[in-house]
Short mmCIF file of C-alpha atoms in Angstrom, two decimals:
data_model
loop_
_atom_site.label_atom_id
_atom_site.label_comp_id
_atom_site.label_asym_id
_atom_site.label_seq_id
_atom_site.Cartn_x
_atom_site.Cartn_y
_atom_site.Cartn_z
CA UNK A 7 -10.69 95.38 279.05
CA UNK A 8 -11.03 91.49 278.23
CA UNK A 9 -13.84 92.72 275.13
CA UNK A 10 -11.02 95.33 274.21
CA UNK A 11 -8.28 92.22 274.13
CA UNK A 12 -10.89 89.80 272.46
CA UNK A 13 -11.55 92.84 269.35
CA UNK A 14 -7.63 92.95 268.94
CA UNK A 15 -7.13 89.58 268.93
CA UNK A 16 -7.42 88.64 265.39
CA UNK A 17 -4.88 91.69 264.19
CA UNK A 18 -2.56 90.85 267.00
CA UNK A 19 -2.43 87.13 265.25
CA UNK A 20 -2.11 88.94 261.50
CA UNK A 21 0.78 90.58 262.53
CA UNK A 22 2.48 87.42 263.88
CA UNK A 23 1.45 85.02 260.63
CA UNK A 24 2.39 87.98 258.39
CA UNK A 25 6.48 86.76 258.45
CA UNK A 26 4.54 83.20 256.93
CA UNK A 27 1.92 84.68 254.57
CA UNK A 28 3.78 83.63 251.38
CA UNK A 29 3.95 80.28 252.80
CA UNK A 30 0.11 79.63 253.28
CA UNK A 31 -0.71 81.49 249.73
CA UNK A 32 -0.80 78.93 247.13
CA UNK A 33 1.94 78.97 244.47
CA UNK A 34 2.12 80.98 240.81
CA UNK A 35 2.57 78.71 238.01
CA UNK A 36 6.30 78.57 236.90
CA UNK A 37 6.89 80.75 234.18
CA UNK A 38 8.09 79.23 230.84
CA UNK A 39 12.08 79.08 231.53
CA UNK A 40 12.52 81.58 228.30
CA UNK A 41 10.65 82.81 225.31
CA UNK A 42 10.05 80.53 222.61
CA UNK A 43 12.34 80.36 219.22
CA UNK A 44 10.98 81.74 216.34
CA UNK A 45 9.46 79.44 213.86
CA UNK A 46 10.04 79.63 209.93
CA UNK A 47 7.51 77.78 207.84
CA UNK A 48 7.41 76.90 203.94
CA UNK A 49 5.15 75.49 201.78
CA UNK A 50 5.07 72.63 199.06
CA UNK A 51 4.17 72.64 195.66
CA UNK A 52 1.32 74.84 194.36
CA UNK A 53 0.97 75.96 198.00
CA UNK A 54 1.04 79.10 199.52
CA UNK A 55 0.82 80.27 202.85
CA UNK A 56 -2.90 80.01 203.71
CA UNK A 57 -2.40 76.43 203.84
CA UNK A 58 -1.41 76.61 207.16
CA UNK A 59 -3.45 78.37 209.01
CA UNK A 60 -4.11 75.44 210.95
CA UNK A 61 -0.61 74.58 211.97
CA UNK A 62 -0.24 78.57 212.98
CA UNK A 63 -3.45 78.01 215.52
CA UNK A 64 -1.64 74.96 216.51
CA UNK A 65 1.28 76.99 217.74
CA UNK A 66 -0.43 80.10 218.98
CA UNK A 67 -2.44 77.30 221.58
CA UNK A 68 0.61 75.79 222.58
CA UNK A 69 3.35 77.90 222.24
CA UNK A 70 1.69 81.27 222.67
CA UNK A 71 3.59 84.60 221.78
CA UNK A 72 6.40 82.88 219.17
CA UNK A 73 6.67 84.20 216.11
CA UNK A 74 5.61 82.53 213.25
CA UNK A 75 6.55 83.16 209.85
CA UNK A 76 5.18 81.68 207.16
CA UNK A 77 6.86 82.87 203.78
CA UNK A 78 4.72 83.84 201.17
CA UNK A 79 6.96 83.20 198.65
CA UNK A 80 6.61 81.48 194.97
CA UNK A 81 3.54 80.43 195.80
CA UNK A 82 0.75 78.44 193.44
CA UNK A 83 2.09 78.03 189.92
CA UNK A 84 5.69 80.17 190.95
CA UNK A 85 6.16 76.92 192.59
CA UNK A 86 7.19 74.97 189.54
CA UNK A 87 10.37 77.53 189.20
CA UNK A 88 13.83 75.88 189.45
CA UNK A 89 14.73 74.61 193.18
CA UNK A 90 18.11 76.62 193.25
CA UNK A 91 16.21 80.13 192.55
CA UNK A 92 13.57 79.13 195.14
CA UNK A 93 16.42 78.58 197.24
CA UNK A 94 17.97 81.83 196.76
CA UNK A 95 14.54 84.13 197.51
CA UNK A 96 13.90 81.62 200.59
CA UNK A 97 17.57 82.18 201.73
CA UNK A 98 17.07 86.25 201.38
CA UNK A 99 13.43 85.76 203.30
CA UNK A 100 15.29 83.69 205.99
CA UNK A 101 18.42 85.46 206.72
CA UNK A 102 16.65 88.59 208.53
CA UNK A 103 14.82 86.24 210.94
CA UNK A 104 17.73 84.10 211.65
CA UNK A 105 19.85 87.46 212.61
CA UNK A 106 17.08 88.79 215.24
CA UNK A 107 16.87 85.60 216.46
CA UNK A 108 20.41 84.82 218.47
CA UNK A 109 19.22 81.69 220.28
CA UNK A 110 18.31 80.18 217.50
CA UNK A 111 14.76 79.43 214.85
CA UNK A 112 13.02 76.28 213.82
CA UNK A 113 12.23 75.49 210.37
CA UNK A 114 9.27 73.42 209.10
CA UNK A 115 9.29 72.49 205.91
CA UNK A 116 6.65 70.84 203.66
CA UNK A 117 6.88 68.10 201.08
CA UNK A 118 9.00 70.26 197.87
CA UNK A 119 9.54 72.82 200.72
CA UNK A 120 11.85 70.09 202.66
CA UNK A 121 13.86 70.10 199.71
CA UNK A 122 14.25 74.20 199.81
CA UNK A 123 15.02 73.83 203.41
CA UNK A 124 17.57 70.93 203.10
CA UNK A 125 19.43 73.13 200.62
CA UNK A 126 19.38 76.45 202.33
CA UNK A 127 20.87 74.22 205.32
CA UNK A 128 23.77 73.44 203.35
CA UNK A 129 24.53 76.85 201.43
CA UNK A 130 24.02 79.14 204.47
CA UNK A 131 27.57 79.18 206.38
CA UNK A 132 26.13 80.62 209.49
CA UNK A 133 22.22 79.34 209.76
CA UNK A 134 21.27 79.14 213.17
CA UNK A 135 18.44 76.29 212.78
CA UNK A 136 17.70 74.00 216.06
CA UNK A 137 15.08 71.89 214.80
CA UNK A 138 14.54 71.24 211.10
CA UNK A 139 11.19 69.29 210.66
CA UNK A 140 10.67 67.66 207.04
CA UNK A 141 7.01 67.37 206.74
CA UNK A 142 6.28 65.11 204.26
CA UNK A 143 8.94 65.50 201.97
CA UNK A 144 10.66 63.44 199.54
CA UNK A 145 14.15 63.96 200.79
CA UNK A 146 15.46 61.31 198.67
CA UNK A 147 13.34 62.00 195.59
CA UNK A 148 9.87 61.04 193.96
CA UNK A 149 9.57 58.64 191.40
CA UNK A 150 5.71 58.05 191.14
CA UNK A 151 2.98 59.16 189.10
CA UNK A 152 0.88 61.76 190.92
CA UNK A 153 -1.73 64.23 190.07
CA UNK A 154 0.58 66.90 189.45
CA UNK A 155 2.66 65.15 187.10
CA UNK A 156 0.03 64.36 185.03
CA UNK A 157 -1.17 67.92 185.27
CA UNK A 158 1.93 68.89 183.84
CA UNK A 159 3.39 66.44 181.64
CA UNK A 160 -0.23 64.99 180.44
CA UNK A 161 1.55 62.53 177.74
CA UNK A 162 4.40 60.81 180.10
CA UNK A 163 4.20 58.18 182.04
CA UNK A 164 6.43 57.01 185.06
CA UNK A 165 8.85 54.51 182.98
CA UNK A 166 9.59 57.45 180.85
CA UNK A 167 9.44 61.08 182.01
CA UNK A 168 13.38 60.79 182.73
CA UNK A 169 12.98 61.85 179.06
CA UNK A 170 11.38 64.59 180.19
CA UNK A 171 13.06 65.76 183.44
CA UNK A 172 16.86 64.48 182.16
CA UNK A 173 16.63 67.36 180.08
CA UNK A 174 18.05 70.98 179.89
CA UNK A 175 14.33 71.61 179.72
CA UNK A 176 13.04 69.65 182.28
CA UNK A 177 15.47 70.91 184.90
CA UNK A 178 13.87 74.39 184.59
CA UNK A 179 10.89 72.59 185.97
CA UNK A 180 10.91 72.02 190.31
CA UNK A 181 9.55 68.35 190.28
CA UNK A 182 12.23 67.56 188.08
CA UNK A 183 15.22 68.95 189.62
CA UNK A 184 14.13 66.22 192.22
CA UNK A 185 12.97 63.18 190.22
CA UNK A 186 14.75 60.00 191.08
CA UNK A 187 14.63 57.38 188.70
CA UNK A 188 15.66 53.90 189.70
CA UNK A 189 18.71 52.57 188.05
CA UNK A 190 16.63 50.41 185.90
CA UNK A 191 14.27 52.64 184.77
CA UNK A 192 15.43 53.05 181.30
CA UNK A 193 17.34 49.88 180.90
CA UNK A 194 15.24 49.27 177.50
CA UNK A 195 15.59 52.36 175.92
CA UNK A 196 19.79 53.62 176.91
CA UNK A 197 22.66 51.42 177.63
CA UNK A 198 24.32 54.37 180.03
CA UNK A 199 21.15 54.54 182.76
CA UNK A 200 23.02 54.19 185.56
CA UNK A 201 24.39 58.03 184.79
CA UNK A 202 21.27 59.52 183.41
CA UNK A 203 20.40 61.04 187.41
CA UNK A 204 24.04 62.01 188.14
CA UNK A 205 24.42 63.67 184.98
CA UNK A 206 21.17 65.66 184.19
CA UNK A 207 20.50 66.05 188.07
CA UNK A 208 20.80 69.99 189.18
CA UNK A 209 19.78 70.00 192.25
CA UNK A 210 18.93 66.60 194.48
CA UNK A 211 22.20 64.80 192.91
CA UNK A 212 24.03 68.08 194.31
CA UNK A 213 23.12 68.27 197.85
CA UNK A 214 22.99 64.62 198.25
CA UNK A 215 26.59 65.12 197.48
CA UNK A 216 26.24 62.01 195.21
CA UNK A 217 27.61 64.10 192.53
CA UNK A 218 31.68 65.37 192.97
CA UNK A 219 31.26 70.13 193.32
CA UNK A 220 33.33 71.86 194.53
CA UNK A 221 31.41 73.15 197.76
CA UNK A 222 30.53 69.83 198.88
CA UNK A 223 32.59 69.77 201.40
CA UNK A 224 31.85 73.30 203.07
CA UNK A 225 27.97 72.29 202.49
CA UNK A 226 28.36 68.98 204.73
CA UNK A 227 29.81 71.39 206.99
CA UNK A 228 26.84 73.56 207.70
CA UNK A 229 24.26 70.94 207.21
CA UNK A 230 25.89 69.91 210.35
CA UNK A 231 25.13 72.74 212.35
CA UNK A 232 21.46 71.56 212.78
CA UNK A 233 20.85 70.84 215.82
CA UNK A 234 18.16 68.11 215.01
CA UNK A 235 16.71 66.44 211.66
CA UNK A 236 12.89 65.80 212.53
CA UNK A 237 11.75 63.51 209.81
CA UNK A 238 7.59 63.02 209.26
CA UNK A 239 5.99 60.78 206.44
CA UNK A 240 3.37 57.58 206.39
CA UNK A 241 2.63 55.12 204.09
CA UNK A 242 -0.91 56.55 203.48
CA UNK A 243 0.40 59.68 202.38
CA UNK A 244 -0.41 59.02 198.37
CA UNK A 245 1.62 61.77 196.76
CA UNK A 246 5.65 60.79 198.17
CA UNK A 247 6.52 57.72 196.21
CA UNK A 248 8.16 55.75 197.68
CA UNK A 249 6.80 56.83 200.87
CA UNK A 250 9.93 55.76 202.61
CA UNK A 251 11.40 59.05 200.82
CA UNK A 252 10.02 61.04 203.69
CA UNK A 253 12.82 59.14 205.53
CA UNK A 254 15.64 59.35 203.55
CA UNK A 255 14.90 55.47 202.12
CA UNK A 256 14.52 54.82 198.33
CA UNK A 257 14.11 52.01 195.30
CA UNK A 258 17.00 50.10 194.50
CA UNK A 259 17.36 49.23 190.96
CA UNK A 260 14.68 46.16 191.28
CA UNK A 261 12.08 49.27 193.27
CA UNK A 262 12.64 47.58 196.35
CA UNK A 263 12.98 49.89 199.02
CA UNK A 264 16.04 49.98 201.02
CA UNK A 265 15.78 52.44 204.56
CA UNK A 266 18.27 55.51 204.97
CA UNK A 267 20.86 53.27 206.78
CA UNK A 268 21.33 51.10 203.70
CA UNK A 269 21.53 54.22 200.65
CA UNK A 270 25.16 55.06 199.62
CA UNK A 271 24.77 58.90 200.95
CA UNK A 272 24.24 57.40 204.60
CA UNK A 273 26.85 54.85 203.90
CA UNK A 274 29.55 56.98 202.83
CA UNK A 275 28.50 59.90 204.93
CA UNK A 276 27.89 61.94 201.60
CA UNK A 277 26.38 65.05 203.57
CA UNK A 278 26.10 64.01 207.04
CA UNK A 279 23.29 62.00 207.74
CA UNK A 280 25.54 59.27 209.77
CA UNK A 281 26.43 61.71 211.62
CA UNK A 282 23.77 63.09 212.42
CA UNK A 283 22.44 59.58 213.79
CA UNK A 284 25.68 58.83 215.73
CA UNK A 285 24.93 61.84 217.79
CA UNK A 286 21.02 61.07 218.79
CA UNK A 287 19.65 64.30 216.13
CA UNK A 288 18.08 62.59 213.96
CA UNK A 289 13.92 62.04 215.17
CA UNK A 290 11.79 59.56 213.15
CA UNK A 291 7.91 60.23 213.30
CA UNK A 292 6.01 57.63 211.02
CA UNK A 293 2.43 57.78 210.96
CA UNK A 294 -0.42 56.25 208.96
CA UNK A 295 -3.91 57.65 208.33
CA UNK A 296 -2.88 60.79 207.01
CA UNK A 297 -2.85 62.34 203.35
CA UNK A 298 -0.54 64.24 201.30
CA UNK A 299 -2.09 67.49 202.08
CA UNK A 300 -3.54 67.08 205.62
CA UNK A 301 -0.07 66.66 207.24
CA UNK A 302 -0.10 70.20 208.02
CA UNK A 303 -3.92 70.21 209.47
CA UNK A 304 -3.87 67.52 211.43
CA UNK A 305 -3.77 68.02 215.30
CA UNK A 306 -2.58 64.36 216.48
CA UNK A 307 0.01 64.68 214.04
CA UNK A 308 1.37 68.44 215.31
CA UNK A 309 0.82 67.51 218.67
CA UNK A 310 3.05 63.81 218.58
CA UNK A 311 5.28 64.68 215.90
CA UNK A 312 5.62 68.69 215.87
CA UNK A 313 5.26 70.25 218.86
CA UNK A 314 7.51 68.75 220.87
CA UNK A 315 10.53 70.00 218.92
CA UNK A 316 9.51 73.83 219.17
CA UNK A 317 11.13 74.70 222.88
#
């Protein structure tokens, strides 16, 4: 009888720890409070959606199962078509996600792409954007000889491609519909400069709302909805001149930069960038050591600058 107690012993004592068994087993990890919002990517100039196949691993690792689009639209050379009709086949690419996605999508948007994205934030009424990250992009316009430039418009220089882009002509051209030429960039050759980039501007002059439409108003308004501006740029970057562009800073008329809090469209509020900063949504991510076109490749970058805004 005791060697018949002393077998039974141990599943006599199972049955009385069973009650605490979930106690003594070690715990699950938590499970990610909800499932990721979608992410919408687009590319820069003479890009197409190869380019980041890096920044897509990126996100996979770290943010596994969201969806990530990135639009394969006017890609390579299709890139040089006006802003406002990239705008319009973005917005029809865009509009699908943005409906399957209730909670909410993140956009990131690369160097010309930031400029597509900045617009389809202020046309789209109901755009559902949390986090818009400009990567790289010259937000308040490029005035700097580059590669491409000379690619395309072999016999201009900086001083005097306004000729060029200030044109019916030149408009029908991307980079040009966001050239930025300091006030005293053409001092020597036209008395009226200071209305050469409101006048022949038709695009960055427009959703800068530094020029008087008639939707500014209802544009400011959905800009607005955003619920954060993530801005990225460096000063080795060696394609965004000024560099400071990247952040909303830009020449005065002697090309000395002034920061965002010191233009005229923070100052008077044009399209919301005040208020954006008054209520905390407006992230600033300088960093050097990076190139034009390695933003989107390189991991310290994503994981300090990027990530962090994809919950």
């Amino acid at each position: 009888m005791p060697g018949l107690w002393r077998q039974r012993l141990p599943s006599a004592w199972a049955l009385l720890l069973l009650p605490f068994l979930p106690l003594l087993m070690p715990a699950a990890p938590a499970a990610h409070r909800g499932s990721y919002k979608p992410v919408i990517v687009v590319h820069g100039l003479f890009d197409s959606s190869y380019s980041f196949r890096h920044l897509l691993d990126y996100i996979n690792e770290t943010h596994p199962g969201t969806v990530v689009t990135v639009l394969d639209l006017f890609d390579g050379r299709e890139s040089l078509r006006p802003l406002w009709e990239q705008v319009q086949g973005f917005r029809e690419a865009v509009v699908p996600i943005m409906e399957k996605a209730p909670e909410g999508v993140h956009l990131i948007c690369y160097s010309q792409g930031g400029l597509v994205c900045r617009a389809l934030l202020s046309v789209m009424d109901n755009h559902n954007v949390d986090s818009f990250i400009s990567l790289s992009s010259p937000q308040m316009g490029q005035y700097g000889d580059t590669d491409y430039l000379k690619w395309l418009f072999p016999t201009s220089m900086r001083s005097n491609l306004y000729r060029v882009c200030y044109s019916p002509w030149g408009q029908e051209f991307s980079i040009c519909n966001y050239w930025h030429a300091p006030a005293n960039c053409c001092l020597h050759s036209d008395p009226h400069h200071d209305d050469l980039y409101l006048n022949a501007s038709s695009f960055l002059a427009l959703i800068n709302g530094e020029r008087d439409h008639p939707n500014a108003t209802a544009w400011r308004k959905n800009f607005l909805r955003v619920g954060r501006l993530v801005l990225i740029g460096g000063p080795d970057d060696g394609v965004i001149t000024p560099w400071q562009s990247s952040f909303f800073g830009f020449y005065d008329a002697n090309e000395t930069v002034l920061e965002m809090e010191e233009q005229p469209v923070y100052l008077r509020d044009s399209f919301g960038l005040k208020t954006l900063l008054a209520r905390g949504a407006i992230v600033r991510c300088p960093m050097a050591g990076i190139s034009h076109t390695t933003w989107h490749s390189n991991r310290t970058l994503y994981d300090t600058c990027i990530e962090p805004w994809l919950s």
